[in-house]
């Protein structure tokens, strides 16, 4: 996984690692460097890489795998990475590196939520099975299928699904209330009962309504008809049902065919362990703020903190 580390200084040096990028701590743009950490399935950090602060996360996968293959006598690598590090668009990267090195390089990749709509038909098939298994197990269920020639593993959490669905329906209710208020105001104006403030038009009502729909991320479900003579909108019940079939589900694409589906899910969720390591680096071990400016000194600082993290994890 990759995290960002804030760093001070305004001047530039040759090969400067301190570049402006989206900070994972502050949320905005900050001068920083990026730190990549590799750890084993048992939770032991084994390697780190330091990148420029503006590096795209997807560009860090190949260098890190290449370095691992150079440094260690590996027979097999399974890359487990989150949606930012390894995407559906560059999933061929580990496979190609494996072919170059004559090794098996597999992956477990989470599908980004924004691309879940591509799996609507798959979920229509799997949803009944997942629900039935979850009810039988009184908890989470796992199922699998094939998607574009790859293995797709789906984990379903009914409790989380209910929370997501209820949250979405509350947002729809608020949008519906806004739509009714806007429509009622237009009707009152037509009846000669103008309210306070500037006079509304169907276009202004649509613009306000559409902005609210976008802010609530409901444009695929709540449809306002701009071409209609009067302000009008409707809720697409089919789209709502399709969205609810995706609630509470974790979609994982993997090249592993010799592991049980529940093992695939468990291995992906172990990524949270790296996140805990990052939190230790930034709190207990005080990796930041960094006051070095030369690239070699920044790398040395990162290495010392990484070694401290190794000791910290071993002690735990």
PDB file of C-alpha atoms in Angstrom:
ATOM      1  CA  UNK A   1       0.000   0.000   0.000  1.00  0.00           C
ATOM      2  CA  UNK A   2       0.955   3.651  -0.412  1.00  0.00           C
ATOM      3  CA  UNK A   3       0.653   6.553   1.983  1.00  0.00           C
ATOM      4  CA  UNK A   4       1.782  10.174   1.851  1.00  0.00           C
ATOM      5  CA  UNK A   5       4.094  11.958   4.303  1.00  0.00           C
ATOM      6  CA  UNK A   6       4.026  15.742   4.670  1.00  0.00           C
ATOM      7  CA  UNK A   7       7.345  17.517   4.420  1.00  0.00           C
ATOM      8  CA  UNK A   8       8.520  21.091   5.003  1.00  0.00           C
ATOM      9  CA  UNK A   9      10.586  23.423   2.821  1.00  0.00           C
ATOM     10  CA  UNK A  10       9.932  25.667  -0.154  1.00  0.00           C
ATOM     11  CA  UNK A  11      13.171  25.546  -2.192  1.00  0.00           C
ATOM     12  CA  UNK A  12      13.796  22.916  -4.877  1.00  0.00           C
ATOM     13  CA  UNK A  13      16.798  20.615  -5.290  1.00  0.00           C
ATOM     14  CA  UNK A  14      17.831  18.248  -8.060  1.00  0.00           C
ATOM     15  CA  UNK A  15      15.715  15.080  -8.101  1.00  0.00           C
ATOM     16  CA  UNK A  16      13.439  16.582  -5.462  1.00  0.00           C
ATOM     17  CA  UNK A  17      11.065  14.053  -3.889  1.00  0.00           C
ATOM     18  CA  UNK A  18       9.061  16.855  -2.296  1.00  0.00           C
ATOM     19  CA  UNK A  19       6.248  17.437  -4.723  1.00  0.00           C
ATOM     20  CA  UNK A  20       2.718  18.806  -4.306  1.00  0.00           C
ATOM     21  CA  UNK A  21       0.109  16.077  -4.250  1.00  0.00           C
ATOM     22  CA  UNK A  22      -3.197  15.071  -2.700  1.00  0.00           C
ATOM     23  CA  UNK A  23      -2.462  14.485   0.969  1.00  0.00           C
ATOM     24  CA  UNK A  24      -4.049  11.427   2.609  1.00  0.00           C
ATOM     25  CA  UNK A  25      -3.791  13.204   5.958  1.00  0.00           C
ATOM     26  CA  UNK A  26      -4.867  16.774   5.226  1.00  0.00           C
ATOM     27  CA  UNK A  27      -7.179  15.922   2.338  1.00  0.00           C
ATOM     28  CA  UNK A  28      -5.966  18.844   0.233  1.00  0.00           C
ATOM     29  CA  UNK A  29      -2.848  19.539  -1.821  1.00  0.00           C
ATOM     30  CA  UNK A  30       0.374  19.527   0.196  1.00  0.00           C
ATOM     31  CA  UNK A  31       4.116  19.226  -0.347  1.00  0.00           C
ATOM     32  CA  UNK A  32       4.972  15.639   0.452  1.00  0.00           C
ATOM     33  CA  UNK A  33       6.611  12.394  -0.580  1.00  0.00           C
ATOM     34  CA  UNK A  34       4.925   9.040  -1.058  1.00  0.00           C
ATOM     35  CA  UNK A  35       5.907   5.969   0.934  1.00  0.00           C
ATOM     36  CA  UNK A  36       5.170   2.467  -0.301  1.00  0.00           C
ATOM     37  CA  UNK A  37       5.306  -0.483   2.106  1.00  0.00           C
ATOM     38  CA  UNK A  38       5.287  -4.197   1.301  1.00  0.00           C
ATOM     39  CA  UNK A  39       4.478  -6.699   4.003  1.00  0.00           C
ATOM     40  CA  UNK A  40       4.054 -10.454   4.062  1.00  0.00           C
ATOM     41  CA  UNK A  41       0.836 -12.353   4.565  1.00  0.00           C
ATOM     42  CA  UNK A  42       1.889 -12.755   8.213  1.00  0.00           C
ATOM     43  CA  UNK A  43       1.982  -8.982   8.696  1.00  0.00           C
ATOM     44  CA  UNK A  44       5.767  -8.439   8.669  1.00  0.00           C
ATOM     45  CA  UNK A  45       6.979  -5.365   6.718  1.00  0.00           C
ATOM     46  CA  UNK A  46       9.759  -6.480   4.341  1.00  0.00           C
ATOM     47  CA  UNK A  47      10.355  -3.620   1.905  1.00  0.00           C
ATOM     48  CA  UNK A  48       9.738   0.061   1.327  1.00  0.00           C
ATOM     49  CA  UNK A  49       9.971   2.452  -1.586  1.00  0.00           C
ATOM     50  CA  UNK A  50      10.021   6.248  -1.570  1.00  0.00           C
ATOM     51  CA  UNK A  51       8.335   8.070  -4.465  1.00  0.00           C
ATOM     52  CA  UNK A  52       7.737  11.674  -5.463  1.00  0.00           C
ATOM     53  CA  UNK A  53       4.786  13.256  -3.713  1.00  0.00           C
ATOM     54  CA  UNK A  54       2.799  13.627  -6.930  1.00  0.00           C
ATOM     55  CA  UNK A  55       3.218  10.044  -8.189  1.00  0.00           C
ATOM     56  CA  UNK A  56       0.124   8.235  -9.417  1.00  0.00           C
ATOM     57  CA  UNK A  57      -0.434   5.207  -7.191  1.00  0.00           C
ATOM     58  CA  UNK A  58      -1.002   2.932 -10.177  1.00  0.00           C
ATOM     59  CA  UNK A  59       2.529   3.794 -11.394  1.00  0.00           C
ATOM     60  CA  UNK A  60       4.120   2.378  -8.233  1.00  0.00           C
ATOM     61  CA  UNK A  61       3.074  -1.263  -8.638  1.00  0.00           C
ATOM     62  CA  UNK A  62       5.564  -2.273 -11.333  1.00  0.00           C
ATOM     63  CA  UNK A  63       8.665  -0.736  -9.657  1.00  0.00           C
ATOM     64  CA  UNK A  64       7.842  -2.310  -6.303  1.00  0.00           C
ATOM     65  CA  UNK A  65       7.233  -5.783  -7.738  1.00  0.00           C
ATOM     66  CA  UNK A  66      10.392  -5.544  -9.850  1.00  0.00           C
ATOM     67  CA  UNK A  67      12.475  -4.631  -6.794  1.00  0.00           C
ATOM     68  CA  UNK A  68      10.973  -7.511  -4.812  1.00  0.00           C
ATOM     69  CA  UNK A  69      11.830  -9.985  -7.545  1.00  0.00           C
ATOM     70  CA  UNK A  70      15.391  -8.632  -7.670  1.00  0.00           C
ATOM     71  CA  UNK A  71      15.970  -8.707  -3.913  1.00  0.00           C
ATOM     72  CA  UNK A  72      14.281 -11.919  -2.794  1.00  0.00           C
ATOM     73  CA  UNK A  73      14.286 -15.507  -4.034  1.00  0.00           C
ATOM     74  CA  UNK A  74      10.586 -15.643  -4.613  1.00  0.00           C
ATOM     75  CA  UNK A  75       8.813 -18.497  -6.308  1.00  0.00           C
ATOM     76  CA  UNK A  76       5.379 -16.953  -6.194  1.00  0.00           C
ATOM     77  CA  UNK A  77       3.974 -13.493  -5.545  1.00  0.00           C
ATOM     78  CA  UNK A  78       0.361 -12.621  -4.821  1.00  0.00           C
ATOM     79  CA  UNK A  79      -0.206  -8.880  -5.001  1.00  0.00           C
ATOM     80  CA  UNK A  80      -3.017  -7.747  -2.711  1.00  0.00           C
ATOM     81  CA  UNK A  81      -3.724  -4.086  -3.321  1.00  0.00           C
ATOM     82  CA  UNK A  82      -6.558  -1.634  -2.854  1.00  0.00           C
ATOM     83  CA  UNK A  83      -8.546   0.156  -5.533  1.00  0.00           C
ATOM     84  CA  UNK A  84      -6.104   3.059  -5.800  1.00  0.00           C
ATOM     85  CA  UNK A  85      -2.949   0.986  -6.211  1.00  0.00           C
ATOM     86  CA  UNK A  86      -4.092  -1.638  -8.687  1.00  0.00           C
ATOM     87  CA  UNK A  87      -7.072  -1.005 -10.947  1.00  0.00           C
ATOM     88  CA  UNK A  88      -8.995  -3.046 -13.472  1.00  0.00           C
ATOM     89  CA  UNK A  89      -7.191  -1.035 -16.135  1.00  0.00           C
ATOM     90  CA  UNK A  90      -3.668  -2.053 -15.097  1.00  0.00           C
ATOM     91  CA  UNK A  91      -4.408  -5.530 -13.763  1.00  0.00           C
ATOM     92  CA  UNK A  92      -2.204  -6.983 -16.514  1.00  0.00           C
ATOM     93  CA  UNK A  93       0.891  -5.397 -14.911  1.00  0.00           C
ATOM     94  CA  UNK A  94       1.654  -8.161 -12.376  1.00  0.00           C
ATOM     95  CA  UNK A  95       0.922 -10.851 -14.963  1.00  0.00           C
ATOM     96  CA  UNK A  96       3.378  -9.280 -17.436  1.00  0.00           C
ATOM     97  CA  UNK A  97       6.096  -8.897 -14.782  1.00  0.00           C
ATOM     98  CA  UNK A  98       5.656 -12.514 -13.826  1.00  0.00           C
ATOM     99  CA  UNK A  99       6.111 -13.643 -17.409  1.00  0.00           C
ATOM    100  CA  UNK A 100       9.285 -11.549 -17.694  1.00  0.00           C
ATOM    101  CA  UNK A 101      10.758 -13.132 -14.558  1.00  0.00           C
ATOM    102  CA  UNK A 102       9.429 -16.634 -15.189  1.00  0.00           C
ATOM    103  CA  UNK A 103       7.422 -16.514 -11.961  1.00  0.00           C
ATOM    104  CA  UNK A 104       3.802 -16.775 -10.969  1.00  0.00           C
ATOM    105  CA  UNK A 105       2.646 -13.266 -10.071  1.00  0.00           C
ATOM    106  CA  UNK A 106      -0.991 -13.336  -9.040  1.00  0.00           C
ATOM    107  CA  UNK A 107      -3.286 -10.658  -7.668  1.00  0.00           C
ATOM    108  CA  UNK A 108      -6.349  -9.954  -5.558  1.00  0.00           C
ATOM    109  CA  UNK A 109      -7.985  -6.709  -6.630  1.00  0.00           C
ATOM    110  CA  UNK A 110     -11.016  -4.901  -5.242  1.00  0.00           C
ATOM    111  CA  UNK A 111     -13.384  -3.458  -7.821  1.00  0.00           C
ATOM    112  CA  UNK A 112     -13.877   0.317  -7.269  1.00  0.00           C
ATOM    113  CA  UNK A 113     -17.383   1.189  -6.123  1.00  0.00           C
ATOM    114  CA  UNK A 114     -17.825   3.596  -9.045  1.00  0.00           C
ATOM    115  CA  UNK A 115     -17.526   0.609 -11.422  1.00  0.00           C
ATOM    116  CA  UNK A 116     -20.027  -1.619  -9.621  1.00  0.00           C
ATOM    117  CA  UNK A 117     -22.630  -0.774 -12.271  1.00  0.00           C
ATOM    118  CA  UNK A 118     -20.657  -2.965 -14.694  1.00  0.00           C
ATOM    119  CA  UNK A 119     -21.573  -5.957 -12.527  1.00  0.00           C
ATOM    120  CA  UNK A 120     -25.348  -5.394 -12.389  1.00  0.00           C
ATOM    121  CA  UNK A 121     -26.173  -8.498 -14.418  1.00  0.00           C
ATOM    122  CA  UNK A 122     -23.715 -10.618 -12.434  1.00  0.00           C
ATOM    123  CA  UNK A 123     -25.296  -9.468  -9.163  1.00  0.00           C
ATOM    124  CA  UNK A 124     -28.770 -10.328 -10.422  1.00  0.00           C
ATOM    125  CA  UNK A 125     -27.584 -13.932 -10.701  1.00  0.00           C
ATOM    126  CA  UNK A 126     -25.573 -14.088  -7.476  1.00  0.00           C
ATOM    127  CA  UNK A 127     -27.790 -12.051  -5.161  1.00  0.00           C
ATOM    128  CA  UNK A 128     -30.325 -14.809  -4.291  1.00  0.00           C
ATOM    129  CA  UNK A 129     -27.510 -17.268  -3.529  1.00  0.00           C
ATOM    130  CA  UNK A 130     -25.674 -14.763  -1.337  1.00  0.00           C
ATOM    131  CA  UNK A 131     -28.816 -13.880   0.612  1.00  0.00           C
ATOM    132  CA  UNK A 132     -29.716 -17.531   1.129  1.00  0.00           C
ATOM    133  CA  UNK A 133     -26.214 -18.393   2.373  1.00  0.00           C
ATOM    134  CA  UNK A 134     -26.117 -15.349   4.648  1.00  0.00           C
ATOM    135  CA  UNK A 135     -29.429 -16.349   6.240  1.00  0.00           C
ATOM    136  CA  UNK A 136     -28.215 -19.917   6.717  1.00  0.00           C
ATOM    137  CA  UNK A 137     -24.938 -18.778   8.270  1.00  0.00           C
ATOM    138  CA  UNK A 138     -26.563 -15.907  10.188  1.00  0.00           C
ATOM    139  CA  UNK A 139     -23.774 -13.634   8.972  1.00  0.00           C
ATOM    140  CA  UNK A 140     -21.596 -12.895   5.974  1.00  0.00           C
ATOM    141  CA  UNK A 141     -21.712 -15.077   2.878  1.00  0.00           C
ATOM    142  CA  UNK A 142     -19.334 -15.585  -0.052  1.00  0.00           C
ATOM    143  CA  UNK A 143     -19.956 -16.693  -3.635  1.00  0.00           C
ATOM    144  CA  UNK A 144     -18.023 -16.625  -6.877  1.00  0.00           C
ATOM    145  CA  UNK A 145     -18.426 -16.599 -10.646  1.00  0.00           C
ATOM    146  CA  UNK A 146     -16.462 -15.662 -13.780  1.00  0.00           C
ATOM    147  CA  UNK A 147     -16.260 -12.167 -15.235  1.00  0.00           C
ATOM    148  CA  UNK A 148     -14.430 -11.357 -18.482  1.00  0.00           C
ATOM    149  CA  UNK A 149     -12.425 -14.542 -18.143  1.00  0.00           C
ATOM    150  CA  UNK A 150     -11.351 -13.790 -14.576  1.00  0.00           C
ATOM    151  CA  UNK A 151     -12.470 -15.170 -11.244  1.00  0.00           C
ATOM    152  CA  UNK A 152     -14.846 -12.863  -9.375  1.00  0.00           C
ATOM    153  CA  UNK A 153     -15.335 -13.422  -5.633  1.00  0.00           C
ATOM    154  CA  UNK A 154     -18.192 -11.595  -3.892  1.00  0.00           C
ATOM    155  CA  UNK A 155     -18.592 -11.191  -0.131  1.00  0.00           C
ATOM    156  CA  UNK A 156     -21.998 -10.117   1.172  1.00  0.00           C
ATOM    157  CA  UNK A 157     -22.654  -8.552   4.572  1.00  0.00           C
ATOM    158  CA  UNK A 158     -26.432  -8.269   5.178  1.00  0.00           C
ATOM    159  CA  UNK A 159     -26.050  -5.859   8.100  1.00  0.00           C
ATOM    160  CA  UNK A 160     -23.958  -3.458   6.063  1.00  0.00           C
ATOM    161  CA  UNK A 161     -26.314  -3.888   3.094  1.00  0.00           C
ATOM    162  CA  UNK A 162     -29.275  -2.855   5.250  1.00  0.00           C
ATOM    163  CA  UNK A 163     -27.376   0.207   6.476  1.00  0.00           C
ATOM    164  CA  UNK A 164     -26.408   1.270   2.945  1.00  0.00           C
ATOM    165  CA  UNK A 165     -29.945   0.770   1.612  1.00  0.00           C
ATOM    166  CA  UNK A 166     -31.547   2.669   4.509  1.00  0.00           C
ATOM    167  CA  UNK A 167     -29.089   5.533   4.077  1.00  0.00           C
ATOM    168  CA  UNK A 168     -29.841   5.756   0.346  1.00  0.00           C
ATOM    169  CA  UNK A 169     -33.605   5.726   0.917  1.00  0.00           C
ATOM    170  CA  UNK A 170     -33.269   8.541   3.467  1.00  0.00           C
ATOM    171  CA  UNK A 171     -31.375  10.593   0.876  1.00  0.00           C
ATOM    172  CA  UNK A 172     -34.077   9.854  -1.701  1.00  0.00           C
ATOM    173  CA  UNK A 173     -36.766  10.964   0.773  1.00  0.00           C
ATOM    174  CA  UNK A 174     -34.973  14.283   1.290  1.00  0.00           C
ATOM    175  CA  UNK A 175     -34.690  14.788  -2.468  1.00  0.00           C
ATOM    176  CA  UNK A 176     -38.356  13.865  -2.875  1.00  0.00           C
ATOM    177  CA  UNK A 177     -39.344  16.439  -0.226  1.00  0.00           C
ATOM    178  CA  UNK A 178     -37.307  19.103  -2.039  1.00  0.00           C
ATOM    179  CA  UNK A 179     -38.976  18.202  -5.338  1.00  0.00           C
ATOM    180  CA  UNK A 180     -42.439  18.474  -3.784  1.00  0.00           C
ATOM    181  CA  UNK A 181     -41.616  21.892  -2.281  1.00  0.00           C
ATOM    182  CA  UNK A 182     -40.336  23.184  -5.617  1.00  0.00           C
ATOM    183  CA  UNK A 183     -43.389  21.854  -7.466  1.00  0.00           C
ATOM    184  CA  UNK A 184     -45.768  23.292  -4.857  1.00  0.00           C
ATOM    185  CA  UNK A 185     -44.108  26.703  -5.128  1.00  0.00           C
ATOM    186  CA  UNK A 186     -44.539  26.696  -8.907  1.00  0.00           C
ATOM    187  CA  UNK A 187     -48.187  25.663  -8.561  1.00  0.00           C
ATOM    188  CA  UNK A 188     -48.838  28.444  -6.030  1.00  0.00           C
ATOM    189  CA  UNK A 189     -47.259  31.001  -8.363  1.00  0.00           C
ATOM    190  CA  UNK A 190     -49.478  29.826 -11.220  1.00  0.00           C
ATOM    191  CA  UNK A 191     -52.457  30.253  -8.883  1.00  0.00           C
ATOM    192  CA  UNK A 192     -51.414  33.828  -8.078  1.00  0.00           C
ATOM    193  CA  UNK A 193     -50.012  33.020  -4.617  1.00  0.00           C
ATOM    194  CA  UNK A 194     -46.430  34.171  -4.991  1.00  0.00           C
ATOM    195  CA  UNK A 195     -44.230  33.426  -2.007  1.00  0.00           C
ATOM    196  CA  UNK A 196     -41.331  35.407  -0.617  1.00  0.00           C
ATOM    197  CA  UNK A 197     -38.159  35.843  -2.601  1.00  0.00           C
ATOM    198  CA  UNK A 198     -37.425  35.783  -6.312  1.00  0.00           C
ATOM    199  CA  UNK A 199     -40.041  34.277  -8.588  1.00  0.00           C
ATOM    200  CA  UNK A 200     -39.247  30.665  -9.515  1.00  0.00           C
ATOM    201  CA  UNK A 201     -39.330  29.180 -13.000  1.00  0.00           C
ATOM    202  CA  UNK A 202     -39.432  25.582 -14.130  1.00  0.00           C
ATOM    203  CA  UNK A 203     -35.816  25.925 -15.277  1.00  0.00           C
ATOM    204  CA  UNK A 204     -34.593  27.360 -11.957  1.00  0.00           C
ATOM    205  CA  UNK A 205     -36.473  24.629 -10.086  1.00  0.00           C
ATOM    206  CA  UNK A 206     -34.863  21.982 -12.271  1.00  0.00           C
ATOM    207  CA  UNK A 207     -31.382  23.475 -11.766  1.00  0.00           C
ATOM    208  CA  UNK A 208     -31.757  23.552  -7.976  1.00  0.00           C
ATOM    209  CA  UNK A 209     -33.205  20.045  -7.927  1.00  0.00           C
ATOM    210  CA  UNK A 210     -30.530  18.658 -10.250  1.00  0.00           C
ATOM    211  CA  UNK A 211     -27.752  20.152  -8.110  1.00  0.00           C
ATOM    212  CA  UNK A 212     -29.194  18.474  -5.008  1.00  0.00           C
ATOM    213  CA  UNK A 213     -29.438  15.132  -6.839  1.00  0.00           C
ATOM    214  CA  UNK A 214     -25.790  15.361  -7.894  1.00  0.00           C
ATOM    215  CA  UNK A 215     -24.678  16.263  -4.364  1.00  0.00           C
ATOM    216  CA  UNK A 216     -26.531  13.235  -2.981  1.00  0.00           C
ATOM    217  CA  UNK A 217     -25.032  10.973  -5.701  1.00  0.00           C
ATOM    218  CA  UNK A 218     -28.462   9.876  -6.866  1.00  0.00           C
ATOM    219  CA  UNK A 219     -28.393  10.883 -10.535  1.00  0.00           C
ATOM    220  CA  UNK A 220     -28.737   7.252 -11.623  1.00  0.00           C
ATOM    221  CA  UNK A 221     -31.959   6.827  -9.625  1.00  0.00           C
ATOM    222  CA  UNK A 222     -33.723  10.206  -9.477  1.00  0.00           C
ATOM    223  CA  UNK A 223     -34.386  11.529 -12.977  1.00  0.00           C
ATOM    224  CA  UNK A 224     -35.517  15.105 -13.664  1.00  0.00           C
ATOM    225  CA  UNK A 225     -36.950  15.728 -17.114  1.00  0.00           C
ATOM    226  CA  UNK A 226     -35.499  19.006 -18.428  1.00  0.00           C
ATOM    227  CA  UNK A 227     -37.366  18.634 -21.698  1.00  0.00           C
ATOM    228  CA  UNK A 228     -40.781  18.570 -19.992  1.00  0.00           C
ATOM    229  CA  UNK A 229     -42.963  21.666 -20.269  1.00  0.00           C
ATOM    230  CA  UNK A 230     -43.327  21.735 -16.479  1.00  0.00           C
ATOM    231  CA  UNK A 231     -40.962  20.781 -13.664  1.00  0.00           C
ATOM    232  CA  UNK A 232     -41.123  17.018 -13.397  1.00  0.00           C
ATOM    233  CA  UNK A 233     -39.018  14.189 -11.994  1.00  0.00           C
ATOM    234  CA  UNK A 234     -39.388  10.510 -11.201  1.00  0.00           C
ATOM    235  CA  UNK A 235     -37.646   7.814  -9.204  1.00  0.00           C
ATOM    236  CA  UNK A 236     -36.400   4.891 -11.264  1.00  0.00           C
ATOM    237  CA  UNK A 237     -37.447   1.894  -9.163  1.00  0.00           C
ATOM    238  CA  UNK A 238     -35.500  -0.552 -11.345  1.00  0.00           C
ATOM    239  CA  UNK A 239     -32.298   1.461 -10.890  1.00  0.00           C
ATOM    240  CA  UNK A 240     -32.975   1.635  -7.148  1.00  0.00           C
ATOM    241  CA  UNK A 241     -33.439  -2.136  -6.955  1.00  0.00           C
ATOM    242  CA  UNK A 242     -30.213  -2.685  -8.922  1.00  0.00           C
ATOM    243  CA  UNK A 243     -28.317  -0.362  -6.561  1.00  0.00           C
ATOM    244  CA  UNK A 244     -29.666  -2.191  -3.521  1.00  0.00           C
ATOM    245  CA  UNK A 245     -28.525  -5.531  -4.939  1.00  0.00           C
ATOM    246  CA  UNK A 246     -24.974  -4.143  -4.810  1.00  0.00           C
ATOM    247  CA  UNK A 247     -25.240  -2.890  -1.221  1.00  0.00           C
ATOM    248  CA  UNK A 248     -23.101  -4.652   1.353  1.00  0.00           C
ATOM    249  CA  UNK A 249     -21.033  -6.422  -1.265  1.00  0.00           C
ATOM    250  CA  UNK A 250     -17.274  -6.535  -1.720  1.00  0.00           C
ATOM    251  CA  UNK A 251     -16.240  -7.484  -5.273  1.00  0.00           C
ATOM    252  CA  UNK A 252     -12.794  -8.993  -5.739  1.00  0.00           C
ATOM    253  CA  UNK A 253     -11.183  -9.940  -9.045  1.00  0.00           C
ATOM    254  CA  UNK A 254      -8.378 -12.478  -8.650  1.00  0.00           C
ATOM    255  CA  UNK A 255      -6.096 -14.703 -10.696  1.00  0.00           C
ATOM    256  CA  UNK A 256      -5.870 -17.220  -7.839  1.00  0.00           C
ATOM    257  CA  UNK A 257      -7.649 -20.470  -8.631  1.00  0.00           C
ATOM    258  CA  UNK A 258      -6.141 -22.663  -5.897  1.00  0.00           C
ATOM    259  CA  UNK A 259      -7.606 -20.827  -2.888  1.00  0.00           C
ATOM    260  CA  UNK A 260     -11.094 -20.990  -1.406  1.00  0.00           C
ATOM    261  CA  UNK A 261     -13.290 -17.941  -1.926  1.00  0.00           C
ATOM    262  CA  UNK A 262     -13.370 -17.111   1.801  1.00  0.00           C
ATOM    263  CA  UNK A 263      -9.540 -17.155   1.859  1.00  0.00           C
ATOM    264  CA  UNK A 264      -9.490 -14.604  -0.968  1.00  0.00           C
ATOM    265  CA  UNK A 265     -11.748 -12.289   1.049  1.00  0.00           C
ATOM    266  CA  UNK A 266      -9.725 -12.778   4.232  1.00  0.00           C
ATOM    267  CA  UNK A 267      -6.463 -12.051   2.436  1.00  0.00           C
ATOM    268  CA  UNK A 268      -7.810  -8.839   0.904  1.00  0.00           C
ATOM    269  CA  UNK A 269      -9.049  -7.612   4.263  1.00  0.00           C
ATOM    270  CA  UNK A 270      -5.583  -8.079   5.710  1.00  0.00           C
ATOM    271  CA  UNK A 271      -4.749  -4.812   3.903  1.00  0.00           C
ATOM    272  CA  UNK A 272      -6.176  -3.129   6.976  1.00  0.00           C
ATOM    273  CA  UNK A 273      -3.042  -4.347   8.764  1.00  0.00           C
ATOM    274  CA  UNK A 274      -0.861  -2.163   6.539  1.00  0.00           C
ATOM    275  CA  UNK A 275      -3.128   0.788   7.319  1.00  0.00           C
ATOM    276  CA  UNK A 276      -2.538   0.128  11.024  1.00  0.00           C
ATOM    277  CA  UNK A 277       1.199   0.183  10.286  1.00  0.00           C
ATOM    278  CA  UNK A 278       0.832   3.545   8.552  1.00  0.00           C
ATOM    279  CA  UNK A 279      -1.016   4.917  11.575  1.00  0.00           C
ATOM    280  CA  UNK A 280       1.825   3.693  13.825  1.00  0.00           C
ATOM    281  CA  UNK A 281       4.380   5.401  11.553  1.00  0.00           C
ATOM    282  CA  UNK A 282       2.528   8.696  11.773  1.00  0.00           C
ATOM    283  CA  UNK A 283       1.707   8.595  15.494  1.00  0.00           C
ATOM    284  CA  UNK A 284       3.833   6.329  17.677  1.00  0.00           C
ATOM    285  CA  UNK A 285       6.917   6.545  15.439  1.00  0.00           C
ATOM    286  CA  UNK A 286       6.554  10.212  14.378  1.00  0.00           C
ATOM    287  CA  UNK A 287       7.659   9.902  10.743  1.00  0.00           C
ATOM    288  CA  UNK A 288       6.346  13.424  10.081  1.00  0.00           C
ATOM    289  CA  UNK A 289       6.895  16.279   9.797  1.00  0.00           C
ATOM    290  CA  UNK A 290      10.114  15.765   7.830  1.00  0.00           C
ATOM    291  CA  UNK A 291      12.621  18.622   7.639  1.00  0.00           C
ATOM    292  CA  UNK A 292      15.151  17.077   5.220  1.00  0.00           C
ATOM    293  CA  UNK A 293      15.406  18.354   1.664  1.00  0.00           C
ATOM    294  CA  UNK A 294      17.984  16.130  -0.074  1.00  0.00           C
ATOM    295  CA  UNK A 295      16.483  12.962  -1.642  1.00  0.00           C
ATOM    296  CA  UNK A 296      19.049  10.624  -0.017  1.00  0.00           C
ATOM    297  CA  UNK A 297      18.367  12.047   3.424  1.00  0.00           C
ATOM    298  CA  UNK A 298      14.617  11.739   2.940  1.00  0.00           C
ATOM    299  CA  UNK A 299      15.090   8.097   1.939  1.00  0.00           C
ATOM    300  CA  UNK A 300      17.327   7.514   4.981  1.00  0.00           C
ATOM    301  CA  UNK A 301      14.705   9.067   7.270  1.00  0.00           C
ATOM    302  CA  UNK A 302      12.028   6.825   5.743  1.00  0.00           C
ATOM    303  CA  UNK A 303      14.262   3.761   6.142  1.00  0.00           C
ATOM    304  CA  UNK A 304      14.927   4.450   9.836  1.00  0.00           C
ATOM    305  CA  UNK A 305      11.202   4.844  10.478  1.00  0.00           C
ATOM    306  CA  UNK A 306      10.520   1.674   8.500  1.00  0.00           C
ATOM    307  CA  UNK A 307      13.036  -0.281  10.603  1.00  0.00           C
ATOM    308  CA  UNK A 308      11.343   1.067  13.714  1.00  0.00           C
ATOM    309  CA  UNK A 309       8.040  -0.177  12.298  1.00  0.00           C
ATOM    310  CA  UNK A 310       9.533  -3.660  11.797  1.00  0.00           C
ATOM    311  CA  UNK A 311      10.655  -3.736  15.446  1.00  0.00           C
ATOM    312  CA  UNK A 312       7.247  -2.387  16.533  1.00  0.00           C
ATOM    313  CA  UNK A 313       5.418  -5.138  14.631  1.00  0.00           C
ATOM    314  CA  UNK A 314       7.726  -7.891  15.903  1.00  0.00           C
ATOM    315  CA  UNK A 315       7.212  -6.697  19.484  1.00  0.00           C
ATOM    316  CA  UNK A 316       3.454  -6.701  18.998  1.00  0.00           C
TER     317      UNK A 316
END
